[in-house]
mmCIF file of C-alpha atoms and ligand atoms in Angstrom:
data_model
loop_
_atom_site.group_PDB
_atom_site.id
_atom_site.type_symbol
_atom_site.label_atom_id
_atom_site.label_comp_id
_atom_site.label_asym_id
_atom_site.label_seq_id
_atom_site.Cartn_x
_atom_site.Cartn_y
_atom_site.Cartn_z
ATOM 1 C CA MET D 1 76.840 119.414 82.479
ATOM 2 C CA LYS D 2 77.964 121.751 85.255
ATOM 3 C CA ILE D 3 81.678 122.040 86.033
ATOM 4 C CA LEU D 4 82.424 123.063 89.602
ATOM 5 C CA LYS D 5 85.886 124.107 90.713
ATOM 6 C CA THR D 6 85.330 124.992 94.361
ATOM 7 C CA ILE D 7 83.808 123.250 97.357
ATOM 8 C CA SER D 8 81.322 126.060 97.940
ATOM 9 C CA GLN D 9 80.100 125.971 94.303
ATOM 10 C CA LEU D 10 79.680 122.214 94.537
ATOM 11 C CA ARG D 11 77.776 122.402 97.832
ATOM 12 C CA MET D 12 75.395 124.991 96.403
ATOM 13 C CA VAL D 13 74.528 122.858 93.363
ATOM 14 C CA ARG D 14 74.353 119.658 95.450
ATOM 15 C CA ALA D 15 71.776 121.246 97.747
ATOM 16 C CA GLY D 16 69.409 121.603 94.786
ATOM 17 C CA VAL D 17 69.251 117.921 93.786
ATOM 18 C CA GLY D 18 68.122 114.672 95.446
ATOM 19 C CA ASP D 19 69.674 111.193 95.155
ATOM 20 C CA LEU D 20 73.100 111.348 93.556
ATOM 21 C CA GLY D 21 75.597 108.782 92.251
ATOM 22 C CA LEU D 22 79.284 109.718 92.567
ATOM 23 C CA VAL D 23 82.206 108.442 90.473
ATOM 24 C CA PRO D 24 85.552 109.560 91.980
ATOM 25 C CA THR D 25 88.443 109.557 89.472
ATOM 26 C CA MET D 26 91.915 110.945 88.933
ATOM 27 C CA GLY D 27 91.019 111.824 85.328
ATOM 28 C CA PHE D 28 92.622 110.754 82.033
ATOM 29 C CA LEU D 29 89.442 108.789 81.561
ATOM 30 C CA HIS D 30 89.017 105.500 79.716
ATOM 31 C CA ALA D 31 86.215 102.988 79.174
ATOM 32 C CA GLY D 32 86.687 101.624 82.719
ATOM 33 C CA HIS D 33 85.820 104.996 84.261
ATOM 34 C CA LEU D 34 82.982 105.474 81.780
ATOM 35 C CA SER D 35 81.463 102.094 82.727
ATOM 36 C CA LEU D 36 81.152 103.452 86.284
ATOM 37 C CA VAL D 37 79.475 106.625 84.988
ATOM 38 C CA ALA D 38 77.052 104.482 82.921
ATOM 39 C CA ARG D 39 76.212 102.372 85.977
ATOM 40 C CA ALA D 40 75.688 105.502 88.091
ATOM 41 C CA ARG D 41 73.558 106.991 85.287
ATOM 42 C CA ALA D 42 71.320 103.891 85.306
ATOM 43 C CA GLU D 43 70.843 103.928 89.091
ATOM 44 C CA ASN D 44 70.601 107.636 90.072
ATOM 45 C CA PRO D 45 68.646 110.708 88.951
ATOM 46 C CA THR D 46 71.824 112.828 89.216
ATOM 47 C CA VAL D 47 75.385 111.729 88.422
ATOM 48 C CA ALA D 48 78.549 113.495 89.567
ATOM 49 C CA ALA D 49 82.166 112.672 88.727
ATOM 50 C CA THR D 50 85.213 114.070 90.448
ATOM 51 C CA ILE D 51 88.536 114.652 88.729
ATOM 52 C CA PHE D 52 91.286 115.086 91.291
ATOM 53 C CA VAL D 53 94.830 113.748 91.151
ATOM 54 C CA ASN D 54 95.143 113.275 94.886
ATOM 55 C CA PRO D 55 98.706 114.125 95.940
ATOM 56 C CA THR D 56 98.495 112.391 99.335
ATOM 57 C CA GLN D 57 98.056 108.919 97.835
ATOM 58 C CA PHE D 58 101.354 109.115 95.904
ATOM 59 C CA GLY D 59 104.618 108.148 97.584
ATOM 60 C CA PRO D 60 107.664 110.445 97.350
ATOM 61 C CA ASN D 61 109.203 108.379 94.511
ATOM 62 C CA GLU D 62 105.951 107.721 92.635
ATOM 63 C CA ASP D 63 104.470 109.250 89.482
ATOM 64 C CA LEU D 64 102.486 112.265 90.810
ATOM 65 C CA ALA D 65 104.373 114.803 88.662
ATOM 66 C CA ARG D 66 104.012 112.809 85.441
ATOM 67 C CA TYR D 67 100.512 111.401 86.067
ATOM 68 C CA PRO D 68 98.663 111.896 82.744
ATOM 69 C CA ARG D 69 96.101 114.707 82.556
ATOM 70 C CA ASP D 70 93.705 115.906 79.835
ATOM 71 C CA MET D 71 90.869 117.948 81.318
ATOM 72 C CA PRO D 72 89.216 119.036 78.012
ATOM 73 C CA ARG D 73 89.057 115.445 76.764
ATOM 74 C CA ASP D 74 87.795 114.179 80.163
ATOM 75 C CA LEU D 75 85.013 116.778 80.213
ATOM 76 C CA ALA D 76 83.915 115.852 76.672
ATOM 77 C CA LEU D 77 83.822 112.139 77.594
ATOM 78 C CA LEU D 78 81.833 112.813 80.782
ATOM 79 C CA GLU D 79 79.366 115.019 78.954
ATOM 80 C CA ALA D 80 78.852 112.323 76.286
ATOM 81 C CA ALA D 81 78.368 109.711 79.041
ATOM 82 C CA GLY D 82 75.498 111.740 80.540
ATOM 83 C CA CYS D 83 77.268 113.051 83.623
ATOM 84 C CA ASP D 84 75.447 115.997 85.265
ATOM 85 C CA LEU D 85 78.109 117.490 87.543
ATOM 86 C CA VAL D 86 81.905 117.466 87.492
ATOM 87 C CA PHE D 87 83.826 118.489 90.592
ATOM 88 C CA ALA D 88 87.451 119.314 89.730
ATOM 89 C CA PRO D 89 89.013 121.046 92.739
ATOM 90 C CA GLU D 90 92.553 122.345 93.208
ATOM 91 C CA PRO D 91 94.843 120.574 95.704
ATOM 92 C CA ALA D 92 94.995 123.753 97.822
ATOM 93 C CA ASP D 93 91.190 123.683 98.144
ATOM 94 C CA ILE D 94 91.194 120.062 99.348
ATOM 95 C CA TYR D 95 94.330 120.396 101.502
ATOM 96 C CA PRO D 96 94.509 123.995 102.757
ATOM 97 C CA ALA D 97 97.510 125.099 104.795
ATOM 98 C CA GLY D 98 97.448 123.434 108.215
ATOM 99 C CA PHE D 99 95.468 120.377 107.067
ATOM 100 C CA ASP D 100 96.257 117.722 109.682
ATOM 101 C CA THR D 101 93.672 114.930 109.747
ATOM 102 C CA VAL D 102 94.104 111.443 108.296
ATOM 103 C CA VAL D 103 91.654 108.550 107.924
ATOM 104 C CA GLU D 104 93.585 105.349 108.511
ATOM 105 C CA VAL D 105 91.902 101.996 107.873
ATOM 106 C CA ARG D 106 93.871 99.242 109.607
ATOM 107 C CA GLY D 107 94.038 95.523 108.788
ATOM 108 C CA VAL D 108 92.969 95.347 105.143
ATOM 109 C CA THR D 109 95.583 97.966 104.218
ATOM 110 C CA GLU D 110 98.530 95.962 105.574
ATOM 111 C CA GLY D 111 99.202 93.580 102.653
ATOM 112 C CA LEU D 112 99.342 93.818 98.844
ATOM 113 C CA GLU D 113 99.431 97.450 97.663
ATOM 114 C CA GLY D 114 99.598 98.691 101.257
ATOM 115 C CA ALA D 115 102.823 96.764 101.884
ATOM 116 C CA VAL D 116 104.505 98.120 98.733
ATOM 117 C CA ARG D 117 103.066 101.661 98.929
ATOM 118 C CA PRO D 118 103.205 102.842 102.564
ATOM 119 C CA GLY D 119 100.734 105.669 103.214
ATOM 120 C CA HIS D 120 98.867 105.102 99.942
ATOM 121 C CA PHE D 121 95.589 103.943 101.478
ATOM 122 C CA ALA D 122 95.622 106.644 104.165
ATOM 123 C CA GLY D 123 95.730 109.125 101.265
ATOM 124 C CA VAL D 124 92.918 107.296 99.456
ATOM 125 C CA ALA D 125 90.669 106.898 102.525
ATOM 126 C CA THR D 126 91.182 110.522 103.567
ATOM 127 C CA VAL D 127 90.339 111.986 100.163
ATOM 128 C CA VAL D 128 87.366 109.666 99.624
ATOM 129 C CA ALA D 129 85.994 110.555 103.087
ATOM 130 C CA LYS D 130 86.379 114.228 102.176
ATOM 131 C CA LEU D 131 84.708 113.753 98.782
ATOM 132 C CA PHE D 132 81.829 111.910 100.479
ATOM 133 C CA ASN D 133 81.431 114.768 102.974
ATOM 134 C CA ILE D 134 81.592 117.424 100.272
ATOM 135 C CA VAL D 135 79.386 115.739 97.634
ATOM 136 C CA GLN D 136 77.163 113.685 99.987
ATOM 137 C CA PRO D 137 76.428 110.966 97.413
ATOM 138 C CA THR D 138 73.628 108.439 97.837
ATOM 139 C CA ARG D 139 75.781 105.853 96.051
ATOM 140 C CA ALA D 140 79.465 105.839 95.127
ATOM 141 C CA TYR D 141 80.968 103.762 92.316
ATOM 142 C CA PHE D 142 84.383 102.082 92.329
ATOM 143 C CA GLY D 143 86.124 99.610 90.027
ATOM 144 C CA GLN D 144 87.053 96.014 90.835
ATOM 145 C CA LYS D 145 90.334 96.872 89.055
ATOM 146 C CA ASP D 146 91.517 98.426 92.331
ATOM 147 C CA ALA D 147 90.232 95.574 94.465
ATOM 148 C CA GLN D 148 92.024 96.482 97.684
ATOM 149 C CA GLN D 149 90.873 100.098 97.360
ATOM 150 C CA SER D 150 87.262 98.910 97.141
ATOM 151 C CA VAL D 151 87.719 96.725 100.240
ATOM 152 C CA VAL D 152 89.282 99.659 102.126
ATOM 153 C CA ILE D 153 86.452 102.021 101.199
ATOM 154 C CA ARG D 154 83.739 99.520 102.100
ATOM 155 C CA LYS D 155 85.456 99.024 105.467
ATOM 156 C CA MET D 156 85.763 102.769 106.087
ATOM 157 C CA VAL D 157 82.083 103.291 105.228
ATOM 158 C CA ARG D 158 81.046 100.509 107.596
ATOM 159 C CA ASP D 159 83.405 101.480 110.436
ATOM 160 C CA LEU D 160 82.546 105.201 110.299
ATOM 161 C CA ASN D 161 78.800 104.744 109.522
ATOM 162 C CA LEU D 162 79.061 106.908 106.432
ATOM 163 C CA PRO D 163 75.610 107.160 104.807
ATOM 164 C CA VAL D 164 76.778 106.015 101.351
ATOM 165 C CA GLU D 165 76.063 102.838 99.405
ATOM 166 C CA VAL D 166 79.319 101.564 97.862
ATOM 167 C CA VAL D 167 78.941 99.878 94.452
ATOM 168 C CA VAL D 168 81.878 97.944 92.954
ATOM 169 C CA ALA D 169 81.703 97.321 89.183
ATOM 170 C CA PRO D 170 83.664 94.806 87.051
ATOM 171 C CA THR D 171 87.064 95.536 85.507
ATOM 172 C CA VAL D 172 86.928 96.725 81.888
ATOM 173 C CA ARG D 173 89.699 95.219 79.713
ATOM 174 C CA GLU D 174 91.313 95.742 76.356
ATOM 175 C CA VAL D 175 90.610 92.978 73.795
ATOM 176 C CA ASP D 176 93.862 91.217 74.739
ATOM 177 C CA GLY D 177 92.868 91.162 78.415
ATOM 178 C CA LEU D 178 94.983 94.049 79.724
ATOM 179 C CA ALA D 179 92.985 95.912 82.365
ATOM 180 C CA MET D 180 92.333 99.483 81.259
ATOM 181 C CA SER D 181 94.349 101.989 83.274
ATOM 182 C CA SER D 182 95.408 105.599 82.874
ATOM 183 C CA ARG D 183 98.940 104.317 83.545
ATOM 184 C CA ASN D 184 98.875 102.126 80.394
ATOM 185 C CA SER D 185 99.702 105.350 78.531
ATOM 186 C CA TYR D 186 103.221 105.148 80.006
ATOM 187 C CA LEU D 187 103.966 101.831 78.266
ATOM 188 C CA THR D 188 106.300 101.667 75.278
ATOM 189 C CA PRO D 189 104.968 99.585 72.340
ATOM 190 C CA GLU D 190 107.206 96.685 73.461
ATOM 191 C CA GLN D 191 105.963 96.873 77.057
ATOM 192 C CA ARG D 192 102.367 97.162 75.848
ATOM 193 C CA ALA D 193 102.866 93.922 73.907
ATOM 194 C CA GLU D 194 104.154 92.179 77.078
ATOM 195 C CA ALA D 195 101.546 93.595 79.463
ATOM 196 C CA PRO D 196 98.741 91.052 78.748
ATOM 197 C CA ALA D 197 100.920 88.491 80.609
ATOM 198 C CA LEU D 198 99.380 89.891 83.824
ATOM 199 C CA PHE D 199 95.896 88.862 82.752
ATOM 200 C CA ARG D 200 97.221 85.529 81.447
ATOM 201 C CA ALA D 201 98.722 84.870 84.881
ATOM 202 C CA LEU D 202 95.434 85.653 86.639
ATOM 203 C CA SER D 203 93.514 83.598 84.071
ATOM 204 C CA ALA D 204 95.813 80.627 84.734
ATOM 205 C CA ALA D 205 95.012 80.864 88.442
ATOM 206 C CA LYS D 206 91.300 81.195 87.720
ATOM 207 C CA ALA D 207 91.362 78.202 85.332
ATOM 208 C CA ALA D 208 93.084 76.051 87.965
ATOM 209 C CA TYR D 209 90.571 77.255 90.575
ATOM 210 C CA ASP D 210 87.649 76.483 88.247
ATOM 211 C CA ALA D 211 89.129 73.002 87.698
ATOM 212 C CA GLY D 212 88.938 72.443 91.467
ATOM 213 C CA GLU D 213 92.388 73.489 92.755
ATOM 214 C CA ARG D 214 91.991 74.906 96.271
ATOM 215 C CA ASP D 215 95.650 75.002 97.337
ATOM 216 C CA ALA D 216 96.480 78.737 97.267
ATOM 217 C CA GLU D 217 100.208 78.200 96.786
ATOM 218 C CA ALA D 218 99.526 76.116 93.655
ATOM 219 C CA LEU D 219 97.552 79.065 92.249
ATOM 220 C CA ARG D 220 100.323 81.529 93.149
ATOM 221 C CA ALA D 221 102.821 79.206 91.398
ATOM 222 C CA ALA D 222 100.580 79.120 88.299
ATOM 223 C CA MET D 223 100.642 82.936 88.218
ATOM 224 C CA ARG D 224 104.408 83.172 88.739
ATOM 225 C CA SER D 225 105.090 80.778 85.865
ATOM 226 C CA GLU D 226 103.347 83.212 83.449
ATOM 227 C CA LEU D 227 105.421 86.140 84.753
ATOM 228 C CA ASP D 228 108.929 84.857 84.055
ATOM 229 C CA GLY D 229 111.177 87.837 83.354
ATOM 230 C CA PHE D 230 108.806 90.405 84.928
ATOM 231 C CA ALA D 231 109.707 92.477 87.987
ATOM 232 C CA VAL D 232 106.905 91.105 90.178
ATOM 233 C CA ASP D 233 106.041 93.011 93.373
ATOM 234 C CA TYR D 234 103.652 90.283 94.555
ATOM 235 C CA VAL D 235 101.334 87.509 93.471
ATOM 236 C CA SER D 236 98.581 86.844 95.968
ATOM 237 C CA VAL D 237 95.677 84.538 96.673
ATOM 238 C CA ALA D 238 93.899 86.109 99.615
ATOM 239 C CA ASP D 239 90.586 86.075 101.445
ATOM 240 C CA ALA D 240 88.298 88.435 99.488
ATOM 241 C CA GLU D 241 87.188 90.301 102.616
ATOM 242 C CA THR D 242 90.182 90.355 104.986
ATOM 243 C CA LEU D 243 92.793 90.223 102.157
ATOM 244 C CA ARG D 244 94.886 87.845 104.298
ATOM 245 C CA GLU D 245 96.986 85.351 102.318
ATOM 246 C CA LEU D 246 95.388 81.920 102.212
ATOM 247 C CA ASN D 247 96.767 78.408 102.441
ATOM 248 C CA ARG D 248 93.542 76.718 101.368
ATOM 249 C CA ILE D 249 90.603 78.397 99.657
ATOM 250 C CA ASP D 250 87.299 77.716 101.374
ATOM 251 C CA GLY D 251 85.307 80.892 100.625
ATOM 252 C CA PRO D 252 85.368 83.947 98.356
ATOM 253 C CA ALA D 253 88.990 84.692 97.403
ATOM 254 C CA LEU D 254 90.929 87.151 95.299
ATOM 255 C CA ALA D 255 93.853 86.422 92.986
ATOM 256 C CA SER D 256 95.877 89.603 92.530
ATOM 257 C CA LEU D 257 99.290 90.740 91.392
ATOM 258 C CA ALA D 258 101.493 93.757 90.782
ATOM 259 C CA ALA D 259 104.397 93.943 88.341
ATOM 260 C CA ARG D 260 106.664 96.626 86.951
ATOM 261 C CA LEU D 261 107.360 97.066 83.252
ATOM 262 C CA GLY D 262 110.274 99.468 83.145
ATOM 263 C CA THR D 263 109.188 102.386 85.343
ATOM 264 C CA THR D 264 105.476 101.590 84.995
ATOM 265 C CA ARG D 265 103.763 99.668 87.759
ATOM 266 C CA LEU D 266 100.611 97.725 86.827
ATOM 267 C CA ILE D 267 98.131 95.910 89.086
ATOM 268 C CA ASP D 268 95.315 93.521 88.256
ATOM 269 C CA ASN D 269 93.119 90.898 89.920
ATOM 270 C CA LEU D 270 90.410 88.306 89.380
ATOM 271 C CA PRO D 271 87.865 87.232 91.992
ATOM 272 C CA LEU D 272 87.804 83.497 92.730
ATOM 273 C CA ASP D 273 84.257 82.584 93.745
HETATM 274 P P1 AMP E 1 91.503 106.213 88.960
HETATM 275 O O1 AMP E 1 91.220 107.361 88.055
HETATM 276 O O2 AMP E 1 92.592 105.310 88.469
HETATM 277 O O3 AMP E 1 91.666 106.623 90.399
HETATM 278 O O4 AMP E 1 90.202 105.299 88.935
HETATM 279 C C1 AMP E 1 88.946 105.829 89.274
HETATM 280 C C2 AMP E 1 87.964 104.701 89.448
HETATM 281 O O5 AMP E 1 87.869 103.960 88.220
HETATM 282 C C3 AMP E 1 88.392 103.701 90.528
HETATM 283 O O6 AMP E 1 87.244 103.288 91.247
HETATM 284 C C4 AMP E 1 88.966 102.585 89.718
HETATM 285 O O7 AMP E 1 88.904 101.327 90.383
HETATM 286 C C5 AMP E 1 88.077 102.595 88.496
HETATM 287 N N1 AMP E 1 88.741 101.941 87.373
HETATM 288 C C6 AMP E 1 90.002 102.162 86.928
HETATM 289 N N2 AMP E 1 90.293 101.333 85.900
HETATM 290 C C7 AMP E 1 89.196 100.549 85.714
HETATM 291 C C8 AMP E 1 88.868 99.479 84.809
HETATM 292 N N3 AMP E 1 89.731 99.043 83.901
HETATM 293 N N4 AMP E 1 87.639 98.928 84.905
HETATM 294 C C9 AMP E 1 86.753 99.358 85.848
HETATM 295 N N5 AMP E 1 87.000 100.352 86.713
HETATM 296 C C10 AMP E 1 88.202 100.942 86.662
#
């Protein structure tokens, strides 16, 4: 496995290989990230992962400074997963002095995470566009866990004609249903014990949907009733493509939510289709 720290090193190595699958991450890897590497491994002759805690997608009062990092462990996990190349640049390499261009995807970024985290998706779209330009992947792999992010990236790729195939893979969960996340490491034992309520809430909505309920507000109410006592940022039943809130469900939809446990903010979702 080759570890590349600079854009020029990466470009040189990239030029020597053909089709490539890319897994962008912020590191502190878990089985969710590794499922994307495994999928990329199965579908591409060369697999690259990026480890970059992207400062521009964090708000001023968010967790950039304390975001968990463990580069040696991440590299060992990627090597064991069969990754060929790891690109781990420095922020100053990605955002040199005078950097002044932003990729802004409108519409699908307005609700959900976009409403609570202004500027977040501009940071995500900009860094992913840069990573695509630097690495030039044939395919790029993202997790359903960050459903709105996947919608935003698909939209950017379509709108800007980027020559990349976007693959979205299912959310990997702990045995009690909690979606794996680097941020789960922030949880105290008590909070960790409460956290599966998020998945229970989504499962309640999905069960009602599977039983034939198509009134979106009834599904949102089912989610809220599982989240009594939580600091809920939103519960949503939205169109899976536009991410607009629905009244009635008559096509692919997405149940999603965000809640805070102490200072830790968790998000999760389940497709309804
Ligand atoms: P992050 O390091 O949090 O930026 O995540 C990197 C990629 O891994 C993103 O495409 C995420 O959606 C994906 N990912 C994060 N958690 C999970 C999970 N539990 N299951 C599947 N994919 C995930």
